[in-house]
Amino acid sequence: MIGFNSQKVIHWTARILSALIVLIGLPFYFGYGNPLPFTDPGYSVLDNLWLLIFPLMFIGLGIGWKYEKLGSLLVLIPLSIGFAAGMIIEGEIPVFMGLPFLSGLLYGISGYKQPNGKG
């Protein structure tokens, strides 16, 4: 009988979810118009902040495949700043960013629970 290993399930769930987010999210990021922050005067402060957050998030989701702890930090810290700014500026959190946040959490759980300290 094959044993259930929750560590491997968390590890691979984070990886698969991250890959899907990157594959689906990058076209939206580049399709937004000019993805460079603070170059279009029509963008609000929050829009420009998210244009800074998205590259860090995508890099973190990719790096997490090899270095889960670092990937987790590169996803969770910028997203937390974006959530806080969204609450302060608009009074709401962008719900669609919950999946990348979940992926970052899973990277963190997997990276910090590894018995050999790798990650």
Phi, psi and omega in degrees: 000140180278128181281152179270122180242101184296330178298316179291324179296314179297315181302309184282331175295317178298317181294313182294316179298318179297317179298318179296319180297316180294315181296324180273324187282326182299317177299324177293320179298311181285337178278355182294343186123234177274111183282001179276127181290151175063023176254339180250116182294348179281346180278140177283173177299319180293320176301314179296323177297316179294328176292338172278324184287318185304312179299320178297319180296313180296320177297316179297320179296324178285316180296330181300338178298325182256317183238091189295321181296312179296316178300319178299314180294320180290343177265310189289319183294308178298320180295323178296320177296317178296320178296316180297316179296321178298320178292320181289314186279313186249349180078018178209159178255135177290108186299326182296344178274003177293325180293313175298324177297317177299317179299318177297320177298317180295321174301316180297315179299313182294317182292322183274350178260359180292130185294331183269002178078002179289149177128000000 
